[in-house]
Amino acid sequence: MKIVQLEYFIEVVNRNSFTKAAQALHISQPSLTATIKKMEHDLGYQLLKRSTKEMTITEKGIQFYNHAVTLVQQYHQTMERMYDLKLSQTPKIKMSTIESTAYWVSLVIQQHHQKHPDQHYQITETLNPEILAQKLVNFELHLGISNDQIRHEDVVSIPLYEEDYVLLVPEDRFTQQKSISIKGLPLIVPNKPYQVRKHIEDYFTHLEERPNIVMEVERFEAATNFVHQGMGYAVIPRVYYQSRHTQHLSAIKIRPTIKRTIYINYARHRQYGSHVQDLVAACQHYWGTI
């Protein structure tokens, strides 16, 4: 069975119509119907039930569809990687970052590119440490930045720097205070899946207090905008505040402090080229850890 046959079947299921699928695939409907019938004959079971009024998918068809989607995705990912190898003797470095590290990572990559001008990069965000670990061990990423140590036997997790969280407030608030308690203050915090939210909740659990959360957001940039609008105060990493040069907002030290460590991670058993090794070393050198 060929990949194109799987793609035809997926298109029919997604559009729930042979006619619409044939139009999208730019083939004739009889040809598409014949392809699906041949697949069913080769498999020995029915994938789709057809009538003059509707088309439905069988239980075995559903299972086949799920496997087909996975196979087609893997095929295209593999072809993309092979194409990368054809384009250059130095395949692109795939690196995952987190929002708060965007500024310094861009500086490091700029310096790295000056040393390796033929190098290409693909930068993404992966916020869940477990997903990041899986992508590293599955060779989907070369490197990944995380705000917690990844405890996985096949992942090396190297600390780069420690930073504290600060309270982002309008510059005319708390002007006489060098530090502040955030108990009871209206807080703008990240949504629950994010590690930063977990750090904040763990902080309040340790204090045996409940945070006064007035808004939950996806990104620090959104939190910053809402502080500008007077919706509350945001708890953000200090390095993010320092890199943004946020106008008309001040960062006040939180009392007692909330801290976190930023790590760079890579797969333990993967053989990395010199360009990737240089990038890891550049990140460490930027923060003075080597």
Coordinates of C-alpha atoms in Angstrom, one line a residue:
M1 CA 0.0 0.0 0.0
K2 CA 1.4 3.4 -1.0
I3 CA 1.4 6.7 1.0
V4 CA -0.7 8.3 -1.7
Q5 CA -3.5 5.8 -1.1
L6 CA -3.4 6.6 2.7
E7 CA -3.6 10.3 1.8
Y8 CA -6.6 9.7 -0.4
F9 CA -8.4 7.8 2.3
I10 CA -7.6 10.5 4.9
E11 CA -9.0 13.2 2.6
V12 CA -12.2 11.3 2.1
V13 CA -12.7 10.8 5.8
N14 CA -11.9 14.4 6.6
R15 CA -14.3 15.8 4.1
N16 CA -16.9 13.0 4.6
S17 CA -17.4 13.1 0.8
F18 CA -15.9 11.4 -2.2
T19 CA -16.9 14.3 -4.4
K20 CA -15.3 17.0 -2.2
A21 CA -12.2 14.9 -1.6
A22 CA -11.7 14.2 -5.4
Q23 CA -12.0 18.0 -6.0
A24 CA -9.4 18.7 -3.3
L25 CA -7.1 16.0 -4.6
H26 CA -7.6 17.1 -8.3
I27 CA -8.5 13.6 -9.4
S28 CA -11.7 12.1 -10.8
Q29 CA -14.3 10.7 -8.4
P30 CA -14.4 7.3 -10.1
S31 CA -10.6 7.0 -9.7
L32 CA -10.8 7.9 -6.0
T33 CA -13.6 5.5 -5.4
A34 CA -11.7 2.7 -7.2
T35 CA -8.6 3.4 -5.0
I36 CA -10.6 3.1 -1.8
K37 CA -12.3 -0.1 -3.0
K38 CA -8.9 -1.6 -3.9
M39 CA -7.6 -0.7 -0.4
E40 CA -10.6 -2.5 1.2
H41 CA -10.0 -5.5 -1.0
D42 CA -6.3 -5.7 -0.1
L43 CA -7.1 -5.2 3.6
G44 CA -9.9 -7.7 3.6
Y45 CA -12.4 -5.5 5.5
Q46 CA -14.6 -2.5 4.8
L47 CA -13.4 0.9 5.7
L48 CA -16.4 3.0 4.6
K49 CA -20.1 2.3 4.3
R50 CA -21.7 4.0 1.3
S51 CA -25.3 4.7 0.5
T52 CA -27.1 7.1 -1.9
K53 CA -27.7 9.5 1.0
E54 CA -24.6 9.3 3.2
M55 CA -21.2 7.8 3.9
T56 CA -20.1 6.6 7.3
I57 CA -16.8 5.1 8.6
T58 CA -16.6 1.6 10.1
E59 CA -15.0 0.8 13.4
K60 CA -12.1 -0.8 11.7
G61 CA -12.0 2.2 9.4
I62 CA -11.6 4.5 12.4
Q63 CA -8.6 2.4 13.6
F64 CA -7.1 2.4 10.1
Y65 CA -7.6 6.1 9.8
N66 CA -5.8 6.8 13.1
H67 CA -2.8 4.7 12.0
A68 CA -2.9 6.2 8.5
V69 CA -2.6 9.8 9.9
T70 CA 0.4 8.8 12.0
L71 CA 2.1 7.1 9.1
V72 CA 1.6 10.0 6.7
Q73 CA 2.8 12.5 9.3
Q74 CA 5.9 10.4 9.9
Y75 CA 6.5 10.1 6.2
H76 CA 6.4 13.8 5.5
Q77 CA 8.6 14.6 8.6
T78 CA 11.2 12.1 7.3
M79 CA 11.1 13.5 3.8
E80 CA 11.6 17.0 5.2
R81 CA 14.6 15.9 7.1
M82 CA 16.0 14.2 4.0
Y83 CA 15.4 17.4 2.1
D84 CA 17.3 19.3 4.7
L85 CA 20.3 17.1 4.2
K86 CA 20.2 17.7 0.5
L87 CA 20.0 21.5 0.9
S88 CA 23.1 21.7 3.0
Q89 CA 26.0 19.7 4.5
T90 CA 24.9 21.2 7.8
P91 CA 21.3 20.3 8.5
K92 CA 19.4 23.0 10.4
I93 CA 19.6 23.0 14.2
K94 CA 16.2 22.6 15.7
M95 CA 16.0 24.3 19.1
S96 CA 13.1 24.8 21.5
T97 CA 13.0 27.9 23.7
I98 CA 10.6 29.5 26.2
E99 CA 9.2 33.0 25.9
S100 CA 11.4 34.6 28.6
T101 CA 14.6 33.5 27.0
A102 CA 13.9 34.8 23.5
Y103 CA 16.1 37.9 23.7
W104 CA 19.4 36.3 24.9
V105 CA 18.9 33.2 22.8
S106 CA 18.6 35.5 19.7
L107 CA 21.9 37.1 20.7
V108 CA 23.7 33.7 21.1
I109 CA 22.4 32.4 17.8
Q110 CA 23.5 35.6 16.1
Q111 CA 27.0 35.1 17.4
H112 CA 26.8 31.4 16.5
H113 CA 25.8 32.2 12.9
Q114 CA 28.7 34.6 12.5
K115 CA 31.0 31.7 13.3
H116 CA 29.0 29.3 11.1
P117 CA 27.4 31.3 8.3
D118 CA 26.2 28.2 6.5
Q119 CA 24.1 27.1 9.4
H120 CA 20.3 27.2 9.4
Y121 CA 18.0 27.2 12.4
Q122 CA 14.5 26.2 13.4
I123 CA 13.3 27.8 16.6
T124 CA 10.1 26.6 18.3
E125 CA 8.5 26.8 21.8
T126 CA 7.8 23.7 24.0
L127 CA 6.5 24.6 27.4
N128 CA 5.8 21.2 28.9
P129 CA 9.1 19.6 30.2
E130 CA 7.7 16.0 29.5
I131 CA 6.9 16.9 25.9
L132 CA 10.3 18.5 25.5
A133 CA 12.0 15.4 26.8
Q134 CA 10.1 13.2 24.4
K135 CA 11.0 15.4 21.4
L136 CA 14.6 15.3 22.4
V137 CA 14.8 11.5 22.7
N138 CA 12.8 11.1 19.5
F139 CA 15.3 13.3 17.7
E140 CA 12.7 15.9 16.8
L141 CA 14.8 18.5 18.5
H142 CA 18.5 19.0 18.9
L143 CA 18.3 21.3 21.9
G144 CA 15.7 22.6 24.3
I145 CA 15.5 25.3 26.9
S146 CA 13.4 24.6 30.0
N147 CA 12.6 26.4 33.3
D148 CA 12.9 23.2 35.3
Q149 CA 15.4 20.4 35.3
I150 CA 14.3 17.6 33.0
R151 CA 14.7 14.3 35.0
H152 CA 14.9 11.7 32.2
E153 CA 17.5 9.1 32.0
D154 CA 18.1 9.8 28.3
V155 CA 18.3 13.6 28.6
V156 CA 21.2 15.8 29.8
S157 CA 19.9 18.9 31.6
I158 CA 22.6 21.6 32.2
P159 CA 21.8 24.6 34.5
L160 CA 22.6 27.9 32.8
Y161 CA 21.4 30.6 35.3
E162 CA 19.2 31.2 38.2
E163 CA 16.7 34.1 38.2
D164 CA 14.1 35.5 40.5
Y165 CA 10.5 36.4 39.7
V166 CA 9.5 40.1 40.1
L167 CA 6.2 41.9 40.3
L168 CA 5.4 44.0 37.3
V169 CA 3.5 47.2 38.3
P170 CA 2.8 50.7 36.8
E171 CA 5.8 52.9 37.6
D172 CA 3.7 55.2 39.9
R173 CA 2.8 52.3 42.3
F174 CA 4.7 51.2 45.3
T175 CA 7.4 53.8 44.5
Q176 CA 8.9 53.7 48.0
Q177 CA 9.2 50.0 48.3
K178 CA 12.2 48.0 47.3
S179 CA 10.4 44.7 47.9
I180 CA 6.8 43.7 48.4
S181 CA 4.7 40.8 49.5
I182 CA 2.2 39.6 46.9
K183 CA -0.3 38.2 49.4
G184 CA -3.7 39.5 48.5
L185 CA -2.6 41.5 45.5
P186 CA -4.6 41.1 42.2
L187 CA -2.3 38.9 40.1
I188 CA -2.1 38.2 36.4
V189 CA -0.5 34.8 36.0
P190 CA 0.0 32.2 33.2
N191 CA -2.5 29.5 32.6
K192 CA -2.3 26.2 34.5
P193 CA -0.3 24.1 32.0
Y194 CA 2.7 26.4 32.2
Q195 CA 5.6 25.7 34.6
V196 CA 5.6 29.4 35.7
R197 CA 2.1 28.9 37.0
K198 CA 3.2 25.8 38.9
H199 CA 6.1 27.8 40.5
I200 CA 3.7 30.5 41.7
E201 CA 1.2 28.0 43.1
D202 CA 4.0 26.1 44.9
Y203 CA 5.1 29.4 46.3
F204 CA 1.7 30.2 47.8
T205 CA 1.3 26.6 49.0
H206 CA 4.5 27.0 51.0
L207 CA 3.2 30.2 52.5
E208 CA -0.1 28.5 53.2
E209 CA -1.9 31.2 51.4
R210 CA -4.2 31.4 48.3
P211 CA -3.2 33.7 45.5
N212 CA -5.6 36.4 44.4
I213 CA -5.7 35.6 40.7
V214 CA -7.7 38.0 38.7
M215 CA -6.6 37.0 35.2
E216 CA -4.9 34.1 33.5
V217 CA -3.0 34.6 30.2
E218 CA -1.0 32.6 27.7
R219 CA 2.1 34.8 27.4
F220 CA 4.2 37.3 29.4
E221 CA 3.6 39.8 26.6
A222 CA -0.2 39.6 27.2
A223 CA 0.3 40.0 31.0
T224 CA 2.4 43.1 30.4
N225 CA -0.3 44.6 28.3
F226 CA -2.9 44.0 30.9
V227 CA -0.7 45.6 33.6
H228 CA -0.6 48.7 31.3
Q229 CA -4.4 48.6 31.3
G230 CA -4.6 48.5 35.2
M231 CA -6.0 45.0 35.3
G232 CA -3.6 43.8 38.0
Y233 CA 0.0 43.0 38.6
A234 CA 2.0 40.3 36.8
V235 CA 4.6 37.9 38.2
I236 CA 7.3 37.5 35.6
P237 CA 10.9 36.4 35.4
R238 CA 13.5 39.1 35.9
V239 CA 15.4 38.4 32.8
Y240 CA 12.3 38.8 30.7
Y241 CA 11.6 42.2 32.2
Q242 CA 15.2 43.3 31.7
S243 CA 15.2 42.2 28.0
R244 CA 11.9 43.9 27.2
H245 CA 12.8 47.4 28.4
T246 CA 9.1 47.9 29.3
Q247 CA 8.1 51.6 29.4
H248 CA 6.1 53.0 32.2
L249 CA 6.3 49.8 34.2
S250 CA 8.5 48.9 37.2
A251 CA 9.7 45.6 38.5
I252 CA 9.6 45.1 42.3
K253 CA 11.4 42.3 44.2
I254 CA 9.0 39.9 45.7
R255 CA 9.2 39.1 49.4
P256 CA 10.0 36.3 50.1
T257 CA 11.6 35.6 46.8
I258 CA 10.5 33.2 44.1
K259 CA 13.4 31.7 42.1
R260 CA 13.8 29.3 39.2
T261 CA 16.7 27.9 37.2
I262 CA 16.9 27.8 33.4
Y263 CA 18.4 24.7 31.8
I264 CA 19.6 23.7 28.4
N265 CA 18.8 20.1 27.5
Y266 CA 19.9 17.6 24.9
A267 CA 19.6 13.8 24.2
R268 CA 22.2 11.8 26.1
H269 CA 22.8 9.1 23.4
R270 CA 22.6 11.3 20.3
Q271 CA 25.8 12.0 18.3
Y272 CA 25.9 15.8 17.9
G273 CA 27.9 17.6 15.2
S274 CA 30.4 20.3 16.1
H275 CA 27.9 23.1 15.2
V276 CA 25.4 21.9 17.8
Q277 CA 28.1 21.4 20.4
D278 CA 29.3 25.0 19.7
L279 CA 25.8 26.3 20.3
V280 CA 25.5 24.6 23.7
A281 CA 28.9 26.0 24.6
A282 CA 27.8 29.5 23.4
C283 CA 24.8 29.4 25.7
Q284 CA 27.0 28.4 28.6
H285 CA 29.5 31.0 27.8
Y286 CA 26.9 33.7 27.6
W287 CA 25.9 33.0 31.2
G288 CA 29.4 32.3 32.5
T289 CA 28.8 28.7 33.3
I290 CA 31.9 27.5 31.5

